[in-house]
Amino acid sequence: MKEFLKFTFASFIGIAIFATINLLIGIMVIGSILAADSTVPPVPENSVLALNLSGNVVERNNEQDLPIMKYLGTEMDYQGLDMLTEAISKAKDNSQVKGMYVELGPVSFDSPATMIALRRALNDFKKSGKWIVAYGDVVTQGAYYVASAADKLYLNTTGQIEFKGLGRQTTYLKGLYDKIGVKYQTVKVGKYKSFVESNTRTNMSDEDREQRLAYMNGIWNIMTDDIAQSRHIEAARLKQYANDSILMFAQQKDYLQMKLIDGLLYPEEVKAEVQKRLGLDKDDDIMQISARNMALAEQPKKKDKGDEVAVYYAIGDINDMDLSNLTGETGIVGKTMAADLRELADDDDVKAVVIRVNSGGGSAVASEQIHHAVELLKKKKPVVVSMGGAAASGGYMISCGASHIIAEPATITGSIGIFGMIPNISSLMTDKLGITYDEVSTSKYTNAVERLVTAKNNEQELKFLQNSVDWGYDRFISMVAQGRQLTKERVHEIAQGRVWLGKDAVKLGLVDQLGSLDDAVKKAAELAKLDDYHPQAYPELENWTDRLMKQLSDNNNYLESAMRELWGSHYHDWVMLRTASKRNRLQAALPFSIVVE
């Protein structure tokens, strides 16, 4: 027995020592990876900015951006517009960088405005006299739009281009609900407030079709006009290509005849083209710097000096509470953003604030909380709103009180309206399953919410809900009228849930001017009378340790990634169903989103 215990103890000690050694080795490996990640290589002489246009391009990447995630298998394929545009701006001003190489892969943009802003950055890069060469195998429509700004656009000899116009199919669930005995009760203000229609109709209403066609045609016109100018093709001809589906069946030589590309090349031929532009021999290596490293590169710039202009990113759905554990997306939490704005108001180092809004709205209560915080902030320092892909419904509510509003031409904004939506399951539970309900209460309407869900006769409760929505809408248009110096009657004319593009919103007085985030920063500095200033982004991103622990412990990311793949364009519909019980019953939300691929 003694020998057995000795052997067991020795084995235990051996295993413990082995595990400790492996742990130490693991820590050393992770440390070396992190150390390598934290070291940004200098910009090579006679180099090229290598822009890999693939994956998902979003307003701001809040996910991890560490090479270690590749080793852990948890890397998320996202690129932030803020990082890409900063890299392009630095490369433009850096004498070591001679040009840009854009490699086109499967890419989607979270909004047309994001796509247009990236293309604008490429055009700005060219103003320095530097060149851009783009190349791809299978080029999606969004990628082609951005790359059409290049000096030369090449396609693989067996490559393809997608160019089909804009569209979105919407799912209507009323037929399903009728079969199972569920009826969605909705109350709303605004004939264009179509968010509820997917649960209450079997097809698109005339009003919703009208507004969707208006903004899609507006965005399509911007895209075709920009491509036409860069590629020297008539915009009408481009639209005809898409309308006739010519490109779906085109051969590679047809792309040349249509002037959509400058040549059909193999990869080594594209390399030779870049080498020639750099004055290199064919055996010489091309010195490349990635967009990420370019953005992190130390470079003396004016933005590092002077007074601070805070740039606060308000991205995603507006919620009363943090729903990231359900949706996998952080979004905007009303009380959190309001608290952040109060801190910026009290920070004497911050002389002006730019709020970059990219949100289709959400909770009306949370949106009003933020609106109030913006008004308080404006009393202390200038507040400029820069609208990204969307600043609609609740997203417009949090914007309308700013000192000045700047929108992208393709920003989806407006959608000034309120709705409430509650499912009634009485037919399912009582008629089909035989479940009945009875109640006791001290007051007549104690169980009003329960009756909305389970009772067949609840007309009075619905009237109460409609009164809440009417009050919310009147409050909303009052905020807009005060913030935009319009009459309530005029706001009502252009509101009613109607969606507008940024370029149209200027004419209506909902927006002050068109422009970029940089324009908004300049305007904020002008209003604050600053001669020397620099932007500072808020909220601060998580540090690497927080992000690492989150990735190691949060399996929800795998689920969300899988669900995105499975549901595709219907992913957001699934998220709405998943979080319905957690959302405020009064919503100021955009009924749709546009993802450009």
CSV table of N, CA and C in Angstrom, one decimal, residues 464-553:
chain,number,residue,atom,x,y,z
A,464,PHE,N,-55.6,52.3,-25.1
A,464,PHE,CA,-54.6,52.9,-24.2
A,464,PHE,C,-53.2,52.9,-24.8
A,465,LEU,N,-52.9,51.8,-25.5
A,465,LEU,CA,-51.6,51.7,-26.2
A,465,LEU,C,-51.5,52.7,-27.3
A,466,GLN,N,-52.6,52.9,-28.1
A,466,GLN,CA,-52.6,53.8,-29.2
A,466,GLN,C,-52.4,55.3,-28.6
A,467,ASN,N,-53.0,55.6,-27.4
A,467,ASN,CA,-52.8,56.9,-26.8
A,467,ASN,C,-51.4,57.1,-26.5
A,468,SER,N,-50.7,56.1,-26.0
A,468,SER,CA,-49.3,56.2,-25.7
A,468,SER,C,-48.5,56.5,-27.0
A,469,VAL,N,-48.8,55.8,-28.0
A,469,VAL,CA,-48.1,56.0,-29.3
A,469,VAL,C,-48.4,57.4,-29.8
A,470,ASP,N,-49.6,57.9,-29.8
A,470,ASP,CA,-50.0,59.2,-30.2
A,470,ASP,C,-49.2,60.3,-29.4
A,471,TRP,N,-49.1,60.1,-28.1
A,471,TRP,CA,-48.4,61.0,-27.3
A,471,TRP,C,-46.9,61.0,-27.7
A,472,GLY,N,-46.4,59.7,-27.9
A,472,GLY,CA,-44.9,59.6,-28.2
A,472,GLY,C,-44.6,60.3,-29.6
A,473,TYR,N,-45.5,60.2,-30.5
A,473,TYR,CA,-45.3,60.8,-31.8
A,473,TYR,C,-45.4,62.3,-31.7
A,474,ASP,N,-46.3,62.8,-30.9
A,474,ASP,CA,-46.4,64.3,-30.7
A,474,ASP,C,-45.1,64.8,-30.1
A,475,ARG,N,-44.6,64.0,-29.1
A,475,ARG,CA,-43.4,64.4,-28.4
A,475,ARG,C,-42.2,64.4,-29.4
A,476,PHE,N,-42.2,63.4,-30.3
A,476,PHE,CA,-41.1,63.2,-31.3
A,476,PHE,C,-41.1,64.4,-32.2
A,477,ILE,N,-42.2,64.8,-32.8
A,477,ILE,CA,-42.2,65.9,-33.8
A,477,ILE,C,-42.0,67.2,-33.1
A,478,SER,N,-42.3,67.3,-31.8
A,478,SER,CA,-42.0,68.5,-31.0
A,478,SER,C,-40.5,68.7,-30.9
A,479,MET,N,-39.8,67.5,-30.6
A,479,MET,CA,-38.3,67.6,-30.5
A,479,MET,C,-37.7,68.0,-31.8
A,480,VAL,N,-38.2,67.5,-32.9
A,480,VAL,CA,-37.7,67.8,-34.2
A,480,VAL,C,-37.9,69.3,-34.5
A,481,ALA,N,-39.1,69.7,-34.2
A,481,ALA,CA,-39.5,71.1,-34.5
A,481,ALA,C,-38.6,72.1,-33.8
A,482,GLN,N,-38.4,71.8,-32.5
A,482,GLN,CA,-37.5,72.6,-31.7
A,482,GLN,C,-36.1,72.6,-32.1
A,483,GLY,N,-35.5,71.4,-32.4
A,483,GLY,CA,-34.1,71.2,-32.8
A,483,GLY,C,-33.8,71.8,-34.1
A,484,ARG,N,-34.8,71.6,-35.1
A,484,ARG,CA,-34.6,72.0,-36.5
A,484,ARG,C,-35.2,73.4,-36.8
A,485,GLN,N,-35.8,74.0,-35.8
A,485,GLN,CA,-36.5,75.3,-36.0
A,485,GLN,C,-37.5,75.3,-37.1
A,486,LEU,N,-38.4,74.3,-37.0
A,486,LEU,CA,-39.5,74.1,-37.9
A,486,LEU,C,-40.8,74.1,-37.1
A,487,THR,N,-41.9,74.3,-37.8
A,487,THR,CA,-43.2,74.2,-37.1
A,487,THR,C,-43.6,72.7,-37.0
A,488,LYS,N,-44.4,72.4,-36.0
A,488,LYS,CA,-44.8,71.0,-35.8
A,488,LYS,C,-45.6,70.6,-37.0
A,489,GLU,N,-46.4,71.5,-37.6
A,489,GLU,CA,-47.2,71.1,-38.8
A,489,GLU,C,-46.3,70.7,-40.0
A,490,ARG,N,-45.2,71.5,-40.1
A,490,ARG,CA,-44.2,71.2,-41.2
A,490,ARG,C,-43.5,69.8,-41.0
A,491,VAL,N,-43.2,69.6,-39.7
A,491,VAL,CA,-42.5,68.3,-39.4
A,491,VAL,C,-43.5,67.2,-39.7
A,492,HIS,N,-44.7,67.3,-39.3
A,492,HIS,CA,-45.7,66.3,-39.5
A,492,HIS,C,-45.8,65.9,-41.0
A,493,GLU,N,-45.8,67.0,-41.9
A,493,GLU,CA,-45.9,66.8,-43.3
A,493,GLU,C,-44.8,65.9,-43.8
A,494,ILE,N,-43.5,66.0,-43.3
A,494,ILE,CA,-42.4,65.3,-43.8
A,494,ILE,C,-42.1,64.1,-42.9
A,495,ALA,N,-42.9,63.9,-41.9
A,495,ALA,CA,-42.6,62.8,-40.9
A,495,ALA,C,-43.4,61.5,-41.3
A,496,GLN,N,-44.4,61.2,-40.5
A,496,GLN,CA,-45.3,60.0,-40.7
A,496,GLN,C,-44.5,58.7,-41.0
A,497,GLY,N,-43.3,58.6,-40.4
A,497,GLY,CA,-42.5,57.4,-40.6
A,497,GLY,C,-41.8,57.3,-42.0
A,498,ARG,N,-41.8,58.4,-42.8
A,498,ARG,CA,-41.2,58.4,-44.1
A,498,ARG,C,-39.7,58.4,-44.0
A,499,VAL,N,-39.1,57.5,-44.8
A,499,VAL,CA,-37.6,57.4,-44.9
A,499,VAL,C,-37.1,58.3,-46.0
A,500,TRP,N,-36.0,59.1,-45.7
A,500,TRP,CA,-35.4,59.9,-46.7
A,500,TRP,C,-33.9,59.7,-46.8
A,501,LEU,N,-33.4,59.9,-48.0
A,501,LEU,CA,-32.0,59.9,-48.2
A,501,LEU,C,-31.4,61.2,-47.7
A,502,GLY,N,-30.1,61.2,-47.3
A,502,GLY,CA,-29.5,62.3,-46.8
A,502,GLY,C,-29.5,63.5,-47.8
A,503,LYS,N,-29.3,63.2,-49.1
A,503,LYS,CA,-29.4,64.3,-50.1
A,503,LYS,C,-30.7,64.9,-50.2
A,504,ASP,N,-31.8,64.2,-49.9
A,504,ASP,CA,-33.1,64.8,-49.9
A,504,ASP,C,-33.5,65.5,-48.6
A,505,ALA,N,-32.9,64.9,-47.5
A,505,ALA,CA,-33.2,65.5,-46.1
A,505,ALA,C,-32.7,66.9,-46.0
A,506,VAL,N,-31.6,67.3,-46.7
A,506,VAL,CA,-31.1,68.6,-46.7
A,506,VAL,C,-32.2,69.6,-47.2
A,507,LYS,N,-32.8,69.2,-48.3
A,507,LYS,CA,-33.8,70.1,-48.9
A,507,LYS,C,-35.0,70.3,-48.0
A,508,LEU,N,-35.3,69.3,-47.1
A,508,LEU,CA,-36.4,69.3,-46.2
A,508,LEU,C,-36.1,70.0,-44.9
A,509,GLY,N,-34.9,70.3,-44.7
A,509,GLY,CA,-34.5,71.0,-43.4
A,509,GLY,C,-34.2,70.0,-42.3
A,510,LEU,N,-34.2,68.7,-42.6
A,510,LEU,CA,-33.9,67.7,-41.5
A,510,LEU,C,-32.4,67.6,-41.3
A,511,VAL,N,-31.6,68.1,-42.3
A,511,VAL,CA,-30.1,68.0,-42.2
A,511,VAL,C,-29.6,69.4,-42.7
A,512,ASP,N,-28.5,69.8,-42.2
A,512,ASP,CA,-27.9,71.1,-42.6
A,512,ASP,C,-27.1,71.0,-43.8
A,513,GLN,N,-26.3,69.9,-44.0
A,513,GLN,CA,-25.4,69.9,-45.2
A,513,GLN,C,-25.0,68.4,-45.4
A,514,LEU,N,-24.4,68.2,-46.6
A,514,LEU,CA,-23.9,66.8,-46.9
A,514,LEU,C,-22.4,66.9,-46.6
A,515,GLY,N,-21.8,65.8,-46.2
A,515,GLY,CA,-20.4,65.7,-45.9
A,515,GLY,C,-20.0,64.5,-45.2
A,516,SER,N,-18.7,64.4,-44.9
A,516,SER,CA,-18.1,63.2,-44.2
A,516,SER,C,-17.9,63.5,-42.8
A,517,LEU,N,-17.4,62.5,-42.1
A,517,LEU,CA,-17.1,62.6,-40.7
A,517,LEU,C,-16.0,63.7,-40.5
A,518,ASP,N,-15.0,63.7,-41.4
A,518,ASP,CA,-14.0,64.8,-41.3
A,518,ASP,C,-14.6,66.2,-41.4
A,519,ASP,N,-15.6,66.3,-42.3
A,519,ASP,CA,-16.3,67.6,-42.4
A,519,ASP,C,-17.0,68.0,-41.1
A,520,ALA,N,-17.5,67.0,-40.4
A,520,ALA,CA,-18.2,67.2,-39.1
A,520,ALA,C,-17.2,67.6,-38.1
A,521,VAL,N,-16.0,67.0,-38.0
A,521,VAL,CA,-15.0,67.4,-37.1
A,521,VAL,C,-14.6,68.9,-37.3
A,522,LYS,N,-14.4,69.2,-38.6
A,522,LYS,CA,-14.0,70.6,-38.9
A,522,LYS,C,-15.1,71.6,-38.5
A,523,LYS,N,-16.4,71.2,-38.7
A,523,LYS,CA,-17.5,72.1,-38.3
A,523,LYS,C,-17.5,72.3,-36.8
A,524,ALA,N,-17.3,71.2,-36.1
A,524,ALA,CA,-17.3,71.3,-34.6
A,524,ALA,C,-16.2,72.2,-34.1
A,525,ALA,N,-15.0,72.1,-34.7
A,525,ALA,CA,-13.9,72.9,-34.4
A,525,ALA,C,-14.2,74.4,-34.7
A,526,GLU,N,-14.9,74.6,-35.8
A,526,GLU,CA,-15.2,76.0,-36.2
A,526,GLU,C,-16.2,76.6,-35.3
A,527,LEU,N,-17.2,75.8,-34.8
A,527,LEU,CA,-18.2,76.3,-33.9
A,527,LEU,C,-17.6,76.6,-32.5
A,528,ALA,N,-16.6,75.8,-32.2
A,528,ALA,CA,-15.9,76.0,-30.9
A,528,ALA,C,-14.8,77.0,-31.0
A,529,LYS,N,-14.6,77.5,-32.2
A,529,LYS,CA,-13.5,78.6,-32.5
A,529,LYS,C,-12.1,78.0,-32.1
A,530,LEU,N,-11.8,76.8,-32.6
A,530,LEU,CA,-10.5,76.2,-32.4
A,530,LEU,C,-9.6,76.4,-33.6
A,531,ASP,N,-8.4,76.8,-33.4
A,531,ASP,CA,-7.5,76.9,-34.5
A,531,ASP,C,-6.6,75.6,-34.6
A,532,ASP,N,-6.3,75.0,-33.5
A,532,ASP,CA,-5.5,73.8,-33.5
A,532,ASP,C,-6.2,72.8,-32.7
A,533,TYR,N,-6.5,71.6,-33.3
A,533,TYR,CA,-7.3,70.6,-32.6
A,533,TYR,C,-7.0,69.2,-33.1
A,534,HIS,N,-7.5,68.2,-32.4
A,534,HIS,CA,-7.4,66.8,-32.8
A,534,HIS,C,-8.6,66.1,-32.4
A,535,PRO,N,-9.0,65.1,-33.2
A,535,PRO,CA,-10.2,64.3,-32.8
A,535,PRO,C,-9.8,63.1,-31.9
A,536,GLN,N,-10.7,62.8,-31.0
A,536,GLN,CA,-10.4,61.6,-30.1
A,536,GLN,C,-11.7,60.8,-30.1
A,537,ALA,N,-11.5,59.5,-30.4
A,537,ALA,CA,-12.7,58.6,-30.5
A,537,ALA,C,-13.2,58.1,-29.1
A,538,TYR,N,-14.5,58.0,-29.0
A,538,TYR,CA,-15.2,57.5,-27.8
A,538,TYR,C,-16.3,56.6,-28.3
A,539,PRO,N,-16.8,55.6,-27.6
A,539,PRO,CA,-16.2,55.1,-26.3
A,539,PRO,C,-14.9,54.4,-26.7
A,540,GLU,N,-14.0,54.3,-25.7
A,540,GLU,CA,-12.7,53.7,-25.9
A,540,GLU,C,-13.0,52.2,-26.1
A,541,LEU,N,-12.2,51.6,-27.1
A,541,LEU,CA,-12.3,50.2,-27.3
A,541,LEU,C,-11.7,49.4,-26.2
A,542,GLU,N,-12.2,48.2,-26.0
A,542,GLU,CA,-11.7,47.3,-25.0
A,542,GLU,C,-10.2,47.1,-25.2
A,543,ASN,N,-9.4,46.9,-24.1
A,543,ASN,CA,-8.0,46.6,-24.2
A,543,ASN,C,-7.9,45.1,-24.6
A,544,TRP,N,-6.7,44.7,-25.0
A,544,TRP,CA,-6.5,43.4,-25.5
A,544,TRP,C,-6.8,42.3,-24.5
A,545,THR,N,-6.6,42.5,-23.2
A,545,THR,CA,-6.9,41.5,-22.2
A,545,THR,C,-8.4,41.3,-22.1
A,546,ASP,N,-9.1,42.3,-22.1
A,546,ASP,CA,-10.6,42.2,-22.0
A,546,ASP,C,-11.1,41.5,-23.2
A,547,ARG,N,-10.6,41.9,-24.4
A,547,ARG,CA,-11.1,41.2,-25.6
A,547,ARG,C,-10.7,39.8,-25.6
A,548,LEU,N,-9.4,39.4,-25.2
A,548,LEU,CA,-9.0,38.1,-25.2
A,548,LEU,C,-9.9,37.2,-24.3
A,549,MET,N,-10.1,37.7,-23.0
A,549,MET,CA,-10.9,36.9,-22.1
A,549,MET,C,-12.4,36.7,-22.6
A,550,LYS,N,-12.9,37.8,-23.3
A,550,LYS,CA,-14.2,37.7,-23.9
A,550,LYS,C,-14.3,36.6,-24.9
A,551,GLN,N,-13.3,36.6,-25.8
A,551,GLN,CA,-13.2,35.6,-26.8
A,551,GLN,C,-13.1,34.2,-26.3
A,552,LEU,N,-12.3,34.0,-25.2
A,552,LEU,CA,-12.1,32.7,-24.7
A,552,LEU,C,-13.3,32.2,-23.9
A,553,SER,N,-14.1,33.1,-23.4
A,553,SER,CA,-15.2,32.7,-22.5
A,553,SER,C,-16.6,32.7,-23.2
